[in-house]
Coordinates of C-alpha atoms in Angstrom, one line a residue:
M1 CA 0.0 0.0 0.0
I2 CA 1.2 3.5 -0.8
S3 CA 2.5 5.4 2.2
P4 CA 0.8 8.7 2.9
R5 CA 4.3 10.3 3.0
R6 CA 5.4 11.5 0.9
R7 CA 27.0 5.2 -26.6
G8 CA 29.4 5.3 -27.4
G9 CA 32.7 6.6 -26.0
F10 CA 33.1 10.2 -25.0
V11 CA 36.2 12.4 -24.6
V12 CA 35.8 15.7 -22.7
L13 CA 38.2 18.6 -23.2
A14 CA 38.3 21.6 -21.0
S15 CA 36.8 24.0 -23.6
A16 CA 34.7 21.7 -25.7
L17 CA 33.0 18.3 -25.9
I18 CA 34.1 15.9 -28.6
V19 CA 31.6 13.1 -29.0
S20 CA 32.1 9.7 -30.6
F21 CA 29.1 7.4 -30.8
A22 CA 29.0 3.8 -31.7
T23 CA 25.6 2.5 -32.6
P24 CA 24.5 0.0 -29.9
V25 CA 22.5 -3.1 -30.3
H26 CA 19.2 -2.7 -28.5
A27 CA 19.3 -5.8 -26.4
S28 CA 15.7 -5.6 -25.3
F29 CA 14.2 -6.1 -28.8
G30 CA 14.4 -9.3 -30.7
Q31 CA 17.4 -10.7 -28.8
P32 CA 17.6 -14.4 -27.6
G33 CA 16.1 -14.8 -24.1
W34 CA 13.6 -12.0 -24.5
F35 CA 10.3 -13.7 -24.0
W36 CA 7.7 -11.1 -24.6
N37 CA 4.7 -12.0 -26.9
R38 CA 2.4 -10.1 -29.1
P39 CA -1.0 -9.5 -27.3
Q40 CA -3.5 -12.3 -28.2
C41 CA -6.7 -10.4 -27.8
D42 CA -9.2 -8.3 -29.8
T43 CA -10.6 -6.4 -26.8
V44 CA -8.7 -4.9 -23.9
Y45 CA -10.2 -5.7 -20.5
G46 CA -9.8 -2.8 -18.1
D47 CA -11.0 0.7 -17.3
G48 CA -10.5 2.0 -20.8
S49 CA -7.4 4.0 -20.1
V50 CA -5.0 1.8 -22.2
T51 CA -5.6 0.4 -25.7
I52 CA -3.6 -1.3 -28.4
T53 CA -3.0 -0.5 -32.0
T54 CA -1.1 -2.4 -34.7
S55 CA -1.8 0.2 -37.4
D56 CA 0.0 3.3 -36.0
G57 CA -3.3 4.4 -34.5
A58 CA -5.6 3.9 -37.5
V59 CA -7.6 1.2 -35.6
L60 CA -7.7 1.0 -31.8
A61 CA -8.6 -2.1 -30.0
P62 CA -11.9 -1.7 -28.2
T63 CA -11.8 -1.5 -24.4
K64 CA -14.3 -3.3 -22.1
G65 CA -14.4 -0.3 -19.7
Q66 CA -15.2 3.3 -20.5
L67 CA -12.5 5.8 -19.6
Q68 CA -13.8 8.3 -16.9
P69 CA -12.8 12.0 -16.7
V70 CA -10.4 13.5 -15.8
T71 CA -7.7 11.0 -16.8
Y72 CA -4.3 11.3 -18.5
A73 CA -3.0 7.7 -18.7
K74 CA 0.7 6.8 -19.1
V75 CA 2.0 3.3 -19.8
A76 CA 5.3 1.5 -19.7
A77 CA 6.4 -2.0 -20.9
L78 CA 8.7 -3.7 -18.4
E79 CA 11.6 -6.1 -18.8
E80 CA 9.5 -8.8 -17.2
P81 CA 7.9 -10.7 -20.1
N82 CA 4.4 -9.5 -21.1
T83 CA 4.2 -7.1 -18.1
L84 CA 3.1 -3.5 -18.3
I85 CA 2.3 -0.8 -15.7
S86 CA -0.1 2.1 -16.3
I87 CA -1.2 5.1 -14.3
G88 CA -4.3 7.2 -14.6
R89 CA -6.1 9.5 -12.2
Q90 CA -5.2 7.9 -8.8
S91 CA -5.0 4.3 -10.1
I92 CA -1.8 2.2 -10.6
Q93 CA -2.5 -0.8 -12.8
R94 CA -0.7 -3.9 -14.1
S95 CA -1.1 -6.2 -17.0
S96 CA 0.6 -9.6 -17.1
D97 CA -0.7 -10.8 -20.5
A98 CA 0.9 -8.3 -22.9
G99 CA -1.8 -5.6 -22.3
C100 CA -4.9 -7.7 -22.9
S101 CA -6.3 -7.2 -19.3
W102 CA -5.5 -4.8 -16.5
Q103 CA -5.9 -5.0 -12.8
Q104 CA -5.6 -2.2 -10.2
I105 CA -2.7 -3.0 -7.8
D106 CA -3.0 0.2 -5.7
K107 CA -4.7 3.5 -5.4
S108 CA -2.5 6.6 -4.9
P109 CA -3.4 9.4 -2.5
D110 CA -1.8 11.7 -5.1
D111 CA -3.3 13.0 -8.3
L112 CA -1.2 11.3 -10.9
T113 CA -2.0 13.7 -13.7
T114 CA 1.5 15.1 -13.9
Y115 CA 3.2 11.8 -13.2
D116 CA 5.0 9.5 -15.6
V117 CA 6.0 5.8 -15.3
T118 CA 9.5 4.6 -16.1
P119 CA 10.4 0.9 -16.4
G120 CA 13.2 -0.5 -14.2
P121 CA 15.0 -3.8 -14.1
G122 CA 12.9 -6.9 -14.2
E123 CA 9.4 -6.4 -12.9
T124 CA 10.0 -3.0 -11.4
A125 CA 8.7 0.4 -12.4
Y126 CA 8.9 3.9 -10.9
I127 CA 6.2 6.6 -10.9
H128 CA 7.4 10.1 -10.7
S129 CA 6.3 13.7 -11.5
V130 CA 7.9 16.7 -13.1
N131 CA 6.2 19.0 -10.6
D132 CA 5.8 17.0 -7.4
Q133 CA 6.9 14.4 -4.9
P134 CA 6.9 11.5 -4.1
I135 CA 8.3 8.6 -6.1
H136 CA 6.2 5.4 -6.1
R137 CA 8.1 2.2 -6.6
V138 CA 6.3 -0.8 -8.2
K139 CA 7.7 -4.3 -7.8
S140 CA 5.5 -7.1 -8.9
N141 CA 2.1 -6.3 -7.3
Q142 CA 3.5 -4.2 -4.5
V143 CA 3.8 -0.4 -4.3
S144 CA 6.0 1.5 -1.9
T145 CA 6.9 5.2 -1.7
V146 CA 10.0 7.3 -1.1
A147 CA 10.7 11.0 -1.3
G148 CA 12.5 12.4 -4.3
P149 CA 15.9 14.2 -4.1
V150 CA 14.5 17.7 -4.1
E151 CA 12.1 18.7 -1.3
G152 CA 8.9 20.1 -2.7
G153 CA 10.1 19.6 -6.3
G154 CA 9.8 17.1 -9.1
L155 CA 12.0 15.5 -11.6
A156 CA 12.6 16.3 -15.3
A157 CA 14.1 12.9 -16.1
F158 CA 14.4 9.6 -14.3
Q159 CA 16.3 6.4 -15.1
A160 CA 16.4 3.1 -13.2
G161 CA 19.3 0.8 -13.7
K162 CA 20.5 -2.2 -11.8
G163 CA 21.4 -1.0 -8.4
K164 CA 21.3 2.7 -9.3
L165 CA 18.7 5.4 -9.9
R166 CA 19.6 8.6 -11.7
A167 CA 17.4 11.7 -12.0
V168 CA 17.5 15.2 -13.2
A169 CA 15.8 17.9 -11.1
G170 CA 14.1 21.0 -12.5
S171 CA 17.3 23.1 -11.9
G172 CA 19.3 20.7 -14.1
Q173 CA 21.1 19.2 -11.1
I174 CA 21.7 15.4 -11.5
F175 CA 21.1 13.1 -8.5
E176 CA 21.7 9.4 -8.0
S177 CA 20.8 6.8 -5.5
T178 CA 22.2 3.4 -4.8
D179 CA 19.6 2.3 -2.2
D180 CA 16.5 2.5 -4.3
G181 CA 15.7 6.2 -3.6
V182 CA 16.1 6.1 0.2
K183 CA 19.1 8.5 0.0
W184 CA 20.2 10.7 -2.9
R185 CA 23.4 12.5 -3.7
A186 CA 24.1 15.3 -6.1
V187 CA 26.3 14.5 -9.1
G188 CA 28.2 17.0 -11.2
K189 CA 27.3 20.6 -11.5
L190 CA 24.4 22.7 -12.8
P191 CA 24.3 23.3 -16.5
A192 CA 24.0 27.1 -15.8
P193 CA 22.6 29.2 -12.9
D194 CA 18.9 29.9 -12.6
L195 CA 17.7 27.5 -15.2
F196 CA 14.1 26.1 -15.4
V197 CA 14.2 22.7 -17.0
Y198 CA 11.0 21.7 -18.9
D199 CA 12.2 18.3 -19.8
A200 CA 15.3 16.1 -19.8
V201 CA 16.3 12.7 -21.1
I202 CA 19.0 10.3 -19.9
D203 CA 20.6 8.1 -22.6
P204 CA 19.3 4.5 -22.0
K205 CA 22.7 3.1 -22.9
N206 CA 24.9 5.6 -21.2
P207 CA 23.5 7.5 -18.1
D208 CA 26.3 10.0 -18.3
H209 CA 24.8 11.4 -21.6
I210 CA 22.0 13.7 -20.6
V211 CA 20.1 16.3 -22.6
A212 CA 18.1 19.0 -20.9
G213 CA 15.5 21.3 -22.5
V214 CA 15.1 24.6 -20.7
M215 CA 13.1 27.8 -20.7
S216 CA 14.3 30.5 -23.1
D217 CA 17.8 29.1 -23.4
G218 CA 17.3 26.0 -25.6
V219 CA 19.2 22.9 -24.8
Y220 CA 22.1 21.8 -22.6
V221 CA 24.0 18.5 -23.0
T222 CA 26.5 16.6 -21.0
V223 CA 28.4 13.4 -21.9
D224 CA 30.3 13.0 -18.5
G225 CA 27.5 12.9 -16.0
G226 CA 27.3 16.7 -15.4
S227 CA 31.0 17.5 -14.9
H228 CA 30.8 19.5 -18.1
W229 CA 27.8 20.9 -19.9
I230 CA 27.6 22.6 -23.4
R231 CA 24.8 24.8 -24.6
S232 CA 23.5 23.3 -27.9
K233 CA 23.9 25.3 -31.1
A234 CA 21.1 26.7 -33.3
V235 CA 18.5 26.5 -30.5
T236 CA 19.8 29.2 -28.1
R237 CA 16.6 31.3 -28.1
V238 CA 14.1 28.4 -27.8
N239 CA 11.7 27.2 -25.2
A240 CA 12.7 23.5 -25.3
F241 CA 9.6 21.8 -24.1
S242 CA 10.3 18.1 -24.9
V243 CA 13.5 16.1 -25.6
A244 CA 14.1 12.5 -26.6
I245 CA 17.1 10.3 -27.4
S246 CA 16.9 7.4 -29.9
P247 CA 17.3 4.1 -28.0
V248 CA 19.0 2.6 -31.1
D249 CA 21.5 5.4 -31.9
P250 CA 22.1 7.9 -29.1
S251 CA 23.7 10.4 -31.5
V252 CA 20.1 11.1 -32.6
V253 CA 18.3 13.5 -30.3
W254 CA 15.0 15.2 -30.9
M255 CA 13.5 18.4 -29.4
E256 CA 10.2 20.1 -29.7
G257 CA 9.9 23.7 -28.7
Y258 CA 9.0 27.3 -29.5
E259 CA 11.4 29.5 -31.5
R260 CA 11.0 32.9 -29.8
D261 CA 12.4 35.1 -32.6
E262 CA 10.2 33.5 -35.3
G263 CA 7.1 33.0 -33.0
T264 CA 6.6 29.4 -34.2
R265 CA 7.1 25.8 -33.0
Y266 CA 9.3 23.2 -34.5
I267 CA 10.6 19.7 -33.9
W268 CA 14.4 19.8 -34.2
Q269 CA 16.9 16.9 -34.7
S270 CA 20.5 16.5 -33.7
N271 CA 22.8 13.9 -35.2
D272 CA 25.7 14.5 -32.8
G273 CA 24.2 13.7 -29.4
G274 CA 22.6 17.1 -28.9
I275 CA 25.5 19.5 -29.7
K276 CA 23.9 21.0 -32.8
F277 CA 20.2 20.9 -33.9
R278 CA 18.3 21.6 -37.1
P279 CA 14.6 22.0 -37.6
V280 CA 13.0 19.0 -39.3
L281 CA 9.2 19.7 -38.9
D282 CA 7.3 22.9 -38.3
A283 CA 3.8 23.8 -37.1
S284 CA 2.5 24.3 -40.6
R285 CA 2.5 20.5 -41.1
A286 CA 1.6 19.2 -37.6
D287 CA -0.3 20.4 -34.5
L288 CA 2.6 21.4 -32.2
Y289 CA 2.0 22.9 -28.8
N290 CA 4.1 23.6 -25.7
G291 CA 5.1 20.1 -24.9
N292 CA 4.3 17.4 -27.5
K293 CA 5.6 14.1 -26.0
L294 CA 8.2 12.5 -28.3
W295 CA 8.4 8.7 -28.6
P296 CA 11.4 7.4 -30.6
S297 CA 11.2 4.0 -32.2
P298 CA 13.1 1.3 -30.2
V299 CA 14.4 -0.3 -33.5
D300 CA 14.6 2.5 -36.1
P301 CA 16.6 5.7 -35.4
D302 CA 14.8 7.4 -38.2
L303 CA 11.3 7.0 -36.8
L304 CA 9.5 9.2 -34.3
Y305 CA 6.0 9.2 -32.9
F306 CA 4.2 12.1 -31.2
A307 CA 0.6 13.1 -30.5
Y308 CA -1.8 16.0 -30.3
G309 CA -5.2 16.0 -28.6
T310 CA -7.8 18.3 -27.1
S311 CA -11.3 18.1 -25.9
F312 CA -12.0 21.6 -27.2
A313 CA -14.9 21.5 -29.7
G314 CA -14.8 17.7 -29.3
Y315 CA -11.7 17.6 -31.6
G316 CA -10.1 14.3 -30.4
A317 CA -6.6 13.1 -30.8
D318 CA -4.0 12.5 -33.6
L319 CA -1.1 10.1 -33.5
Y320 CA 1.7 11.2 -35.8
R321 CA 4.4 9.0 -37.4
F322 CA 7.4 11.0 -38.7
R323 CA 10.5 10.0 -40.6
P324 CA 12.9 13.0 -40.6
S325 CA 15.2 11.7 -43.4
T326 CA 12.4 11.8 -46.0
G327 CA 10.0 14.2 -44.3
E328 CA 7.3 11.6 -44.4
L329 CA 4.5 12.4 -42.0
T330 CA 1.3 10.6 -41.4
K331 CA -1.4 10.9 -38.7
Q332 CA -4.3 8.8 -37.5
H333 CA -7.2 10.4 -35.7
N334 CA -9.4 9.0 -32.9
R335 CA -12.2 10.3 -30.7
H336 CA -10.2 10.4 -27.4
D337 CA -9.1 13.7 -25.9
G338 CA -5.4 12.9 -26.1
I339 CA -2.6 10.3 -26.1
P340 CA -0.4 11.2 -23.1
G341 CA 1.4 7.8 -23.1
L342 CA 2.8 5.4 -25.6
A343 CA 4.9 2.2 -25.1
F344 CA 6.2 -0.3 -27.7
N345 CA 5.7 -4.1 -27.4
P346 CA 9.2 -5.5 -27.1
A347 CA 8.4 -8.6 -29.2
D348 CA 7.0 -6.5 -32.0
P349 CA 7.5 -2.7 -31.9
S350 CA 4.8 -2.2 -34.5
V351 CA 2.4 -3.1 -31.6
L352 CA 1.8 0.2 -29.7
Y353 CA 0.2 0.6 -26.3
L354 CA -1.6 4.0 -26.0
G355 CA -2.4 5.7 -22.8
L356 CA -5.5 7.7 -23.4
A357 CA -6.9 11.0 -22.1
E358 CA -10.5 11.8 -21.1
E359 CA -11.4 15.4 -20.1
R360 CA -15.2 15.5 -20.5

């Protein structure tokens, strides 16, 4: 029960960062010993907060339950075969059959609207917020709670490895814990004084490679765990709302934000780990807002998903599929109020789990 308490190699020089990336093999997808399956169901049994699509959102599996307002569901696929964790409203749910059925394992005293869920080793997951405390730890069907590293503050990024947690606070300070979040210590230094970090991402293959999107000043990147930071080029007057690193090739980094001089929004791409960015998609082609969540493909470094949704005028939601190398962009529309969460099936990444929003 929840407590009420709350790839490569890098060489760093004094004046610059010289980055060398070797494309890693993504061990979680398609490797021997990975025993996930595709979901074997036509209908998802649960409260309606998570559905499945095998057509990039063109067709969504029907859900037995009807999603209730106000819900912004997030979902994560775990290392444990066929196991997922989802959150929505105050509910923490688990699926053990590749997303076909869901059971509530706990009810949080906290509103989980601003929380996200991150997979850890084995059958663990961590539920954390960009704005708030605490951190909820899920292991099998049990949920426990610890305080985060910053009293009264949330986390812009979170990563759970074997024996070590790493997080980025809203100031850009990196923290880590070796006792599952009971105690935290600061690592490295701030990217710059008085920053407000909207979003950050920790390289899934190398936790010392971190990219932080900040208010007004664009993007900062470190490749040595925060000992040195560099301000990314070409996006220095940008509100960088969302950032993502390709799990396949960490030299590929995406950012969505607002270009203050031009007064428009873009998705930018970096091919050098976040040192330099170039715009690859603008708001004339897609509905971009202050914080489209970015979901890179786990098997294709040239494939990115993102979503737009609103209940205003009963619009619904769009799931976008974007290939920067060719500019190919498709979208599929549905009746829901948004898609706050997306996870890929590890046995077949063309199977997508969508966390849905309901505002009405």
